[in-house]
Amino acid sequence: MSQHYKNHSRLVLGYHGITLPLLLALIGGSIANLVTTSRDNLYSASLIVLIAVILSLIYIYARAFALRAQDRAIRAEESLRHFLITGKPIDARLRLGQIIALRFASEEELVALTKKAIDEKLSNRDIKKNIRNWRADYHRV
């Protein structure tokens, strides 16, 4: 399938569709259990809430850390690609989000779109919408 602006974002069934709802159910259930528990079970009910919070933090940070590492790799790749095309380093005025959006631009339109992104302070979304020849990225986390 050809990638383009409308289908480039990716949802992973196991992560977004199964784990997230189960985690939300665990949090809700553990809090309900804590609120309705007897005094004798307060310690174990509190531990279940603590486990739910810890799992939630792992869920959030595992994604955040993977994306941060990938964003750094994309910045390096796009900086090198820009240098190979133009012989100049990528403009320091570009925000990381803009650079990440520019990775979808073809070599033919990268330079012009980079200049337009800087001059018009385009958002990530606007950059992607301005791309005519989409360069697919099927490896995004």
mmCIF file with all atom_site columns, C-alpha atoms in Angstrom:
data_model
loop_
_atom_site.group_PDB
_atom_site.id
_atom_site.type_symbol
_atom_site.label_atom_id
_atom_site.label_alt_id
_atom_site.label_comp_id
_atom_site.label_asym_id
_atom_site.label_entity_id
_atom_site.label_seq_id
_atom_site.pdbx_PDB_ins_code
_atom_site.Cartn_x
_atom_site.Cartn_y
_atom_site.Cartn_z
_atom_site.occupancy
_atom_site.B_iso_or_equiv
_atom_site.pdbx_formal_charge
_atom_site.auth_seq_id
_atom_site.auth_comp_id
_atom_site.auth_asym_id
_atom_site.auth_atom_id
_atom_site.pdbx_PDB_model_num
ATOM 1   C CA . MET A 1 1   ? 0.000   0.000  0.000  1.00 0.00 ? 1   MET A CA 1
ATOM 2   C CA . SER A 1 2   ? 1.280   3.438  -0.929 1.00 0.00 ? 2   SER A CA 1
ATOM 3   C CA . GLN A 1 3   ? 1.869   5.764  2.006  1.00 0.00 ? 3   GLN A CA 1
ATOM 4   C CA . HIS A 1 4   ? 0.611   9.358  1.964  1.00 0.00 ? 4   HIS A CA 1
ATOM 5   C CA . TYR A 1 5   ? -0.510  12.098 4.357  1.00 0.00 ? 5   TYR A CA 1
ATOM 6   C CA . LYS A 1 6   ? -3.858  10.521 5.221  1.00 0.00 ? 6   LYS A CA 1
ATOM 7   C CA . ASN A 1 7   ? -2.524  7.052  6.031  1.00 0.00 ? 7   ASN A CA 1
ATOM 8   C CA . HIS A 1 8   ? 1.010   7.658  7.341  1.00 0.00 ? 8   HIS A CA 1
ATOM 9   C CA . SER A 1 9   ? 0.213   7.502  11.054 1.00 0.00 ? 9   SER A CA 1
ATOM 10  C CA . ARG A 1 10  ? 0.312   4.060  12.534 1.00 0.00 ? 10  ARG A CA 1
ATOM 11  C CA . LEU A 1 11  ? -1.678  2.383  15.286 1.00 0.00 ? 11  LEU A CA 1
ATOM 12  C CA . VAL A 1 12  ? -0.503  -0.974 16.578 1.00 0.00 ? 12  VAL A CA 1
ATOM 13  C CA . LEU A 1 13  ? -3.376  -3.235 17.580 1.00 0.00 ? 13  LEU A CA 1
ATOM 14  C CA . GLY A 1 14  ? -1.545  -4.944 20.453 1.00 0.00 ? 14  GLY A CA 1
ATOM 15  C CA . TYR A 1 15  ? -0.248  -1.683 21.920 1.00 0.00 ? 15  TYR A CA 1
ATOM 16  C CA . HIS A 1 16  ? -3.021  0.824  21.231 1.00 0.00 ? 16  HIS A CA 1
ATOM 17  C CA . GLY A 1 17  ? -6.027  -1.457 20.844 1.00 0.00 ? 17  GLY A CA 1
ATOM 18  C CA . ILE A 1 18  ? -5.472  -4.145 23.471 1.00 0.00 ? 18  ILE A CA 1
ATOM 19  C CA . THR A 1 19  ? -2.879  -3.068 26.039 1.00 0.00 ? 19  THR A CA 1
ATOM 20  C CA . LEU A 1 20  ? -4.218  0.457  26.543 1.00 0.00 ? 20  LEU A CA 1
ATOM 21  C CA . PRO A 1 21  ? -7.853  -0.581 27.228 1.00 0.00 ? 21  PRO A CA 1
ATOM 22  C CA . LEU A 1 22  ? -6.668  -3.391 29.518 1.00 0.00 ? 22  LEU A CA 1
ATOM 23  C CA . LEU A 1 23  ? -4.426  -0.980 31.381 1.00 0.00 ? 23  LEU A CA 1
ATOM 24  C CA . LEU A 1 24  ? -7.292  1.496  31.785 1.00 0.00 ? 24  LEU A CA 1
ATOM 25  C CA . ALA A 1 25  ? -9.511  -1.317 33.062 1.00 0.00 ? 25  ALA A CA 1
ATOM 26  C CA . LEU A 1 26  ? -6.801  -2.329 35.531 1.00 0.00 ? 26  LEU A CA 1
ATOM 27  C CA . ILE A 1 27  ? -6.467  1.222  36.834 1.00 0.00 ? 27  ILE A CA 1
ATOM 28  C CA . GLY A 1 28  ? -10.230 1.687  37.159 1.00 0.00 ? 28  GLY A CA 1
ATOM 29  C CA . GLY A 1 29  ? -10.744 -1.714 38.728 1.00 0.00 ? 29  GLY A CA 1
ATOM 30  C CA . SER A 1 30  ? -7.892  -1.317 41.181 1.00 0.00 ? 30  SER A CA 1
ATOM 31  C CA . ILE A 1 31  ? -9.136  2.104  42.313 1.00 0.00 ? 31  ILE A CA 1
ATOM 32  C CA . ALA A 1 32  ? -12.691 0.769  42.679 1.00 0.00 ? 32  ALA A CA 1
ATOM 33  C CA . ASN A 1 33  ? -11.307 -2.152 44.666 1.00 0.00 ? 33  ASN A CA 1
ATOM 34  C CA . LEU A 1 34  ? -9.318  0.205  46.920 1.00 0.00 ? 34  LEU A CA 1
ATOM 35  C CA . VAL A 1 35  ? -12.319 2.445  47.576 1.00 0.00 ? 35  VAL A CA 1
ATOM 36  C CA . THR A 1 36  ? -14.679 -0.433 48.402 1.00 0.00 ? 36  THR A CA 1
ATOM 37  C CA . THR A 1 37  ? -12.288 -2.730 50.236 1.00 0.00 ? 37  THR A CA 1
ATOM 38  C CA . SER A 1 38  ? -12.539 -3.624 53.878 1.00 0.00 ? 38  SER A CA 1
ATOM 39  C CA . ARG A 1 39  ? -9.932  -2.444 56.335 1.00 0.00 ? 39  ARG A CA 1
ATOM 40  C CA . ASP A 1 40  ? -8.423  -5.936 56.408 1.00 0.00 ? 40  ASP A CA 1
ATOM 41  C CA . ASN A 1 41  ? -7.632  -5.817 52.689 1.00 0.00 ? 41  ASN A CA 1
ATOM 42  C CA . LEU A 1 42  ? -6.471  -2.191 52.495 1.00 0.00 ? 42  LEU A CA 1
ATOM 43  C CA . TYR A 1 43  ? -2.781  -3.102 52.153 1.00 0.00 ? 43  TYR A CA 1
ATOM 44  C CA . SER A 1 44  ? -3.277  -5.571 49.284 1.00 0.00 ? 44  SER A CA 1
ATOM 45  C CA . ALA A 1 45  ? -5.749  -3.236 47.524 1.00 0.00 ? 45  ALA A CA 1
ATOM 46  C CA . SER A 1 46  ? -3.184  -0.421 47.797 1.00 0.00 ? 46  SER A CA 1
ATOM 47  C CA . LEU A 1 47  ? -0.503  -2.652 46.308 1.00 0.00 ? 47  LEU A CA 1
ATOM 48  C CA . ILE A 1 48  ? -2.749  -3.447 43.332 1.00 0.00 ? 48  ILE A CA 1
ATOM 49  C CA . VAL A 1 49  ? -3.236  0.300  42.691 1.00 0.00 ? 49  VAL A CA 1
ATOM 50  C CA . LEU A 1 50  ? 0.535   0.759  42.979 1.00 0.00 ? 50  LEU A CA 1
ATOM 51  C CA . ILE A 1 51  ? 1.111   -2.024 40.433 1.00 0.00 ? 51  ILE A CA 1
ATOM 52  C CA . ALA A 1 52  ? -1.413  -0.391 38.080 1.00 0.00 ? 52  ALA A CA 1
ATOM 53  C CA . VAL A 1 53  ? 0.381   2.968  38.398 1.00 0.00 ? 53  VAL A CA 1
ATOM 54  C CA . ILE A 1 54  ? 3.785   1.361  37.787 1.00 0.00 ? 54  ILE A CA 1
ATOM 55  C CA . LEU A 1 55  ? 2.504   -0.470 34.699 1.00 0.00 ? 55  LEU A CA 1
ATOM 56  C CA . SER A 1 56  ? 0.967   2.780  33.422 1.00 0.00 ? 56  SER A CA 1
ATOM 57  C CA . LEU A 1 57  ? 4.282   4.579  33.792 1.00 0.00 ? 57  LEU A CA 1
ATOM 58  C CA . ILE A 1 58  ? 6.097   1.763  31.996 1.00 0.00 ? 58  ILE A CA 1
ATOM 59  C CA . TYR A 1 59  ? 3.513   1.926  29.178 1.00 0.00 ? 59  TYR A CA 1
ATOM 60  C CA . ILE A 1 60  ? 3.933   5.695  28.809 1.00 0.00 ? 60  ILE A CA 1
ATOM 61  C CA . TYR A 1 61  ? 7.712   5.876  29.149 1.00 0.00 ? 61  TYR A CA 1
ATOM 62  C CA . ALA A 1 62  ? 8.472   2.867  26.935 1.00 0.00 ? 62  ALA A CA 1
ATOM 63  C CA . ARG A 1 63  ? 6.709   4.663  24.086 1.00 0.00 ? 63  ARG A CA 1
ATOM 64  C CA . ALA A 1 64  ? 8.192   8.059  24.907 1.00 0.00 ? 64  ALA A CA 1
ATOM 65  C CA . PHE A 1 65  ? 11.758  6.742  25.099 1.00 0.00 ? 65  PHE A CA 1
ATOM 66  C CA . ALA A 1 66  ? 11.427  4.826  21.828 1.00 0.00 ? 66  ALA A CA 1
ATOM 67  C CA . LEU A 1 67  ? 10.034  7.890  20.051 1.00 0.00 ? 67  LEU A CA 1
ATOM 68  C CA . ARG A 1 68  ? 12.731  10.156 21.484 1.00 0.00 ? 68  ARG A CA 1
ATOM 69  C CA . ALA A 1 69  ? 15.477  7.832  20.249 1.00 0.00 ? 69  ALA A CA 1
ATOM 70  C CA . GLN A 1 70  ? 13.825  7.578  16.850 1.00 0.00 ? 70  GLN A CA 1
ATOM 71  C CA . ASP A 1 71  ? 13.408  11.353 16.638 1.00 0.00 ? 71  ASP A CA 1
ATOM 72  C CA . ARG A 1 72  ? 17.145  11.774 17.244 1.00 0.00 ? 72  ARG A CA 1
ATOM 73  C CA . ALA A 1 73  ? 17.892  9.253  14.503 1.00 0.00 ? 73  ALA A CA 1
ATOM 74  C CA . ILE A 1 74  ? 15.526  11.037 12.091 1.00 0.00 ? 74  ILE A CA 1
ATOM 75  C CA . ARG A 1 75  ? 17.173  14.396 12.863 1.00 0.00 ? 75  ARG A CA 1
ATOM 76  C CA . ALA A 1 76  ? 20.593  12.906 12.078 1.00 0.00 ? 76  ALA A CA 1
ATOM 77  C CA . GLU A 1 77  ? 19.365  11.186 8.902  1.00 0.00 ? 77  GLU A CA 1
ATOM 78  C CA . GLU A 1 78  ? 17.601  14.296 7.623  1.00 0.00 ? 78  GLU A CA 1
ATOM 79  C CA . SER A 1 79  ? 20.574  16.504 8.444  1.00 0.00 ? 79  SER A CA 1
ATOM 80  C CA . LEU A 1 80  ? 22.811  14.181 6.435  1.00 0.00 ? 80  LEU A CA 1
ATOM 81  C CA . ARG A 1 81  ? 20.288  13.979 3.584  1.00 0.00 ? 81  ARG A CA 1
ATOM 82  C CA . HIS A 1 82  ? 20.032  17.776 3.442  1.00 0.00 ? 82  HIS A CA 1
ATOM 83  C CA . PHE A 1 83  ? 23.825  18.083 3.457  1.00 0.00 ? 83  PHE A CA 1
ATOM 84  C CA . LEU A 1 84  ? 24.189  15.517 0.653  1.00 0.00 ? 84  LEU A CA 1
ATOM 85  C CA . ILE A 1 85  ? 21.622  17.359 -1.477 1.00 0.00 ? 85  ILE A CA 1
ATOM 86  C CA . THR A 1 86  ? 22.751  20.938 -0.810 1.00 0.00 ? 86  THR A CA 1
ATOM 87  C CA . GLY A 1 87  ? 26.305  20.688 0.505  1.00 0.00 ? 87  GLY A CA 1
ATOM 88  C CA . LYS A 1 88  ? 25.147  22.793 3.486  1.00 0.00 ? 88  LYS A CA 1
ATOM 89  C CA . PRO A 1 89  ? 24.027  21.853 6.975  1.00 0.00 ? 89  PRO A CA 1
ATOM 90  C CA . ILE A 1 90  ? 20.312  21.916 7.667  1.00 0.00 ? 90  ILE A CA 1
ATOM 91  C CA . ASP A 1 91  ? 19.073  25.282 8.937  1.00 0.00 ? 91  ASP A CA 1
ATOM 92  C CA . ALA A 1 92  ? 19.259  25.534 12.726 1.00 0.00 ? 92  ALA A CA 1
ATOM 93  C CA . ARG A 1 93  ? 15.979  27.479 12.790 1.00 0.00 ? 93  ARG A CA 1
ATOM 94  C CA . LEU A 1 94  ? 14.047  24.308 11.980 1.00 0.00 ? 94  LEU A CA 1
ATOM 95  C CA . ARG A 1 95  ? 12.322  22.738 14.962 1.00 0.00 ? 95  ARG A CA 1
ATOM 96  C CA . LEU A 1 96  ? 12.670  19.003 15.490 1.00 0.00 ? 96  LEU A CA 1
ATOM 97  C CA . GLY A 1 97  ? 9.020   18.457 14.583 1.00 0.00 ? 97  GLY A CA 1
ATOM 98  C CA . GLN A 1 98  ? 9.543   20.237 11.274 1.00 0.00 ? 98  GLN A CA 1
ATOM 99  C CA . ILE A 1 99  ? 12.586  18.107 10.500 1.00 0.00 ? 99  ILE A CA 1
ATOM 100 C CA . ILE A 1 100 ? 10.602  14.977 11.314 1.00 0.00 ? 100 ILE A CA 1
ATOM 101 C CA . ALA A 1 101 ? 7.824   16.098 8.956  1.00 0.00 ? 101 ALA A CA 1
ATOM 102 C CA . LEU A 1 102 ? 10.346  16.915 6.209  1.00 0.00 ? 102 LEU A CA 1
ATOM 103 C CA . ARG A 1 103 ? 11.524  13.294 6.151  1.00 0.00 ? 103 ARG A CA 1
ATOM 104 C CA . PHE A 1 104 ? 8.481   12.524 4.003  1.00 0.00 ? 104 PHE A CA 1
ATOM 105 C CA . ALA A 1 105 ? 9.534   15.025 1.309  1.00 0.00 ? 105 ALA A CA 1
ATOM 106 C CA . SER A 1 106 ? 11.245  13.737 -1.813 1.00 0.00 ? 106 SER A CA 1
ATOM 107 C CA . GLU A 1 107 ? 14.771  14.899 -2.649 1.00 0.00 ? 107 GLU A CA 1
ATOM 108 C CA . GLU A 1 108 ? 13.369  17.111 -5.416 1.00 0.00 ? 108 GLU A CA 1
ATOM 109 C CA . GLU A 1 109 ? 11.173  19.130 -3.067 1.00 0.00 ? 109 GLU A CA 1
ATOM 110 C CA . LEU A 1 110 ? 13.178  18.974 0.182  1.00 0.00 ? 110 LEU A CA 1
ATOM 111 C CA . VAL A 1 111 ? 15.169  22.182 -0.280 1.00 0.00 ? 111 VAL A CA 1
ATOM 112 C CA . ALA A 1 112 ? 12.223  24.327 -1.354 1.00 0.00 ? 112 ALA A CA 1
ATOM 113 C CA . LEU A 1 113 ? 9.978   22.908 1.335  1.00 0.00 ? 113 LEU A CA 1
ATOM 114 C CA . THR A 1 114 ? 12.655  23.444 3.985  1.00 0.00 ? 114 THR A CA 1
ATOM 115 C CA . LYS A 1 115 ? 12.920  27.105 2.986  1.00 0.00 ? 115 LYS A CA 1
ATOM 116 C CA . LYS A 1 116 ? 9.137   27.451 2.982  1.00 0.00 ? 116 LYS A CA 1
ATOM 117 C CA . ALA A 1 117 ? 8.901   25.803 6.409  1.00 0.00 ? 117 ALA A CA 1
ATOM 118 C CA . ILE A 1 118 ? 11.379  28.319 7.821  1.00 0.00 ? 118 ILE A CA 1
ATOM 119 C CA . ASP A 1 119 ? 10.020  31.405 6.064  1.00 0.00 ? 119 ASP A CA 1
ATOM 120 C CA . GLU A 1 120 ? 6.363   30.684 6.783  1.00 0.00 ? 120 GLU A CA 1
ATOM 121 C CA . LYS A 1 121 ? 6.939   28.925 10.128 1.00 0.00 ? 121 LYS A CA 1
ATOM 122 C CA . LEU A 1 122 ? 4.955   25.931 8.892  1.00 0.00 ? 122 LEU A CA 1
ATOM 123 C CA . SER A 1 123 ? 3.671   23.432 11.421 1.00 0.00 ? 123 SER A CA 1
ATOM 124 C CA . ASN A 1 124 ? 4.493   19.736 11.096 1.00 0.00 ? 124 ASN A CA 1
ATOM 125 C CA . ARG A 1 125 ? 1.017   19.118 9.686  1.00 0.00 ? 125 ARG A CA 1
ATOM 126 C CA . ASP A 1 126 ? 1.322   21.967 7.168  1.00 0.00 ? 126 ASP A CA 1
ATOM 127 C CA . ILE A 1 127 ? 4.676   20.648 5.978  1.00 0.00 ? 127 ILE A CA 1
ATOM 128 C CA . LYS A 1 128 ? 3.193   17.202 5.393  1.00 0.00 ? 128 LYS A CA 1
ATOM 129 C CA . LYS A 1 129 ? 0.221   18.691 3.540  1.00 0.00 ? 129 LYS A CA 1
ATOM 130 C CA . ASN A 1 130 ? 2.610   20.608 1.238  1.00 0.00 ? 130 ASN A CA 1
ATOM 131 C CA . ILE A 1 131 ? 4.472   17.473 0.170  1.00 0.00 ? 131 ILE A CA 1
ATOM 132 C CA . ARG A 1 132 ? 3.608   16.492 -3.405 1.00 0.00 ? 132 ARG A CA 1
ATOM 133 C CA . ASN A 1 133 ? 5.882   13.478 -3.862 1.00 0.00 ? 133 ASN A CA 1
ATOM 134 C CA . TRP A 1 134 ? 5.553   11.503 -0.617 1.00 0.00 ? 134 TRP A CA 1
ATOM 135 C CA . ARG A 1 135 ? 8.624   9.598  0.580  1.00 0.00 ? 135 ARG A CA 1
ATOM 136 C CA . ALA A 1 136 ? 7.241   6.734  2.666  1.00 0.00 ? 136 ALA A CA 1
ATOM 137 C CA . ASP A 1 137 ? 8.545   5.782  6.110  1.00 0.00 ? 137 ASP A CA 1
ATOM 138 C CA . TYR A 1 138 ? 7.361   2.310  7.071  1.00 0.00 ? 138 TYR A CA 1
ATOM 139 C CA . HIS A 1 139 ? 9.762   1.941  9.998  1.00 0.00 ? 139 HIS A CA 1
ATOM 140 C CA . ARG A 1 140 ? 8.370   4.533  12.418 1.00 0.00 ? 140 ARG A CA 1
ATOM 141 C CA . VAL A 1 141 ? 7.803   3.173  15.920 1.00 0.00 ? 141 VAL A CA 1
#
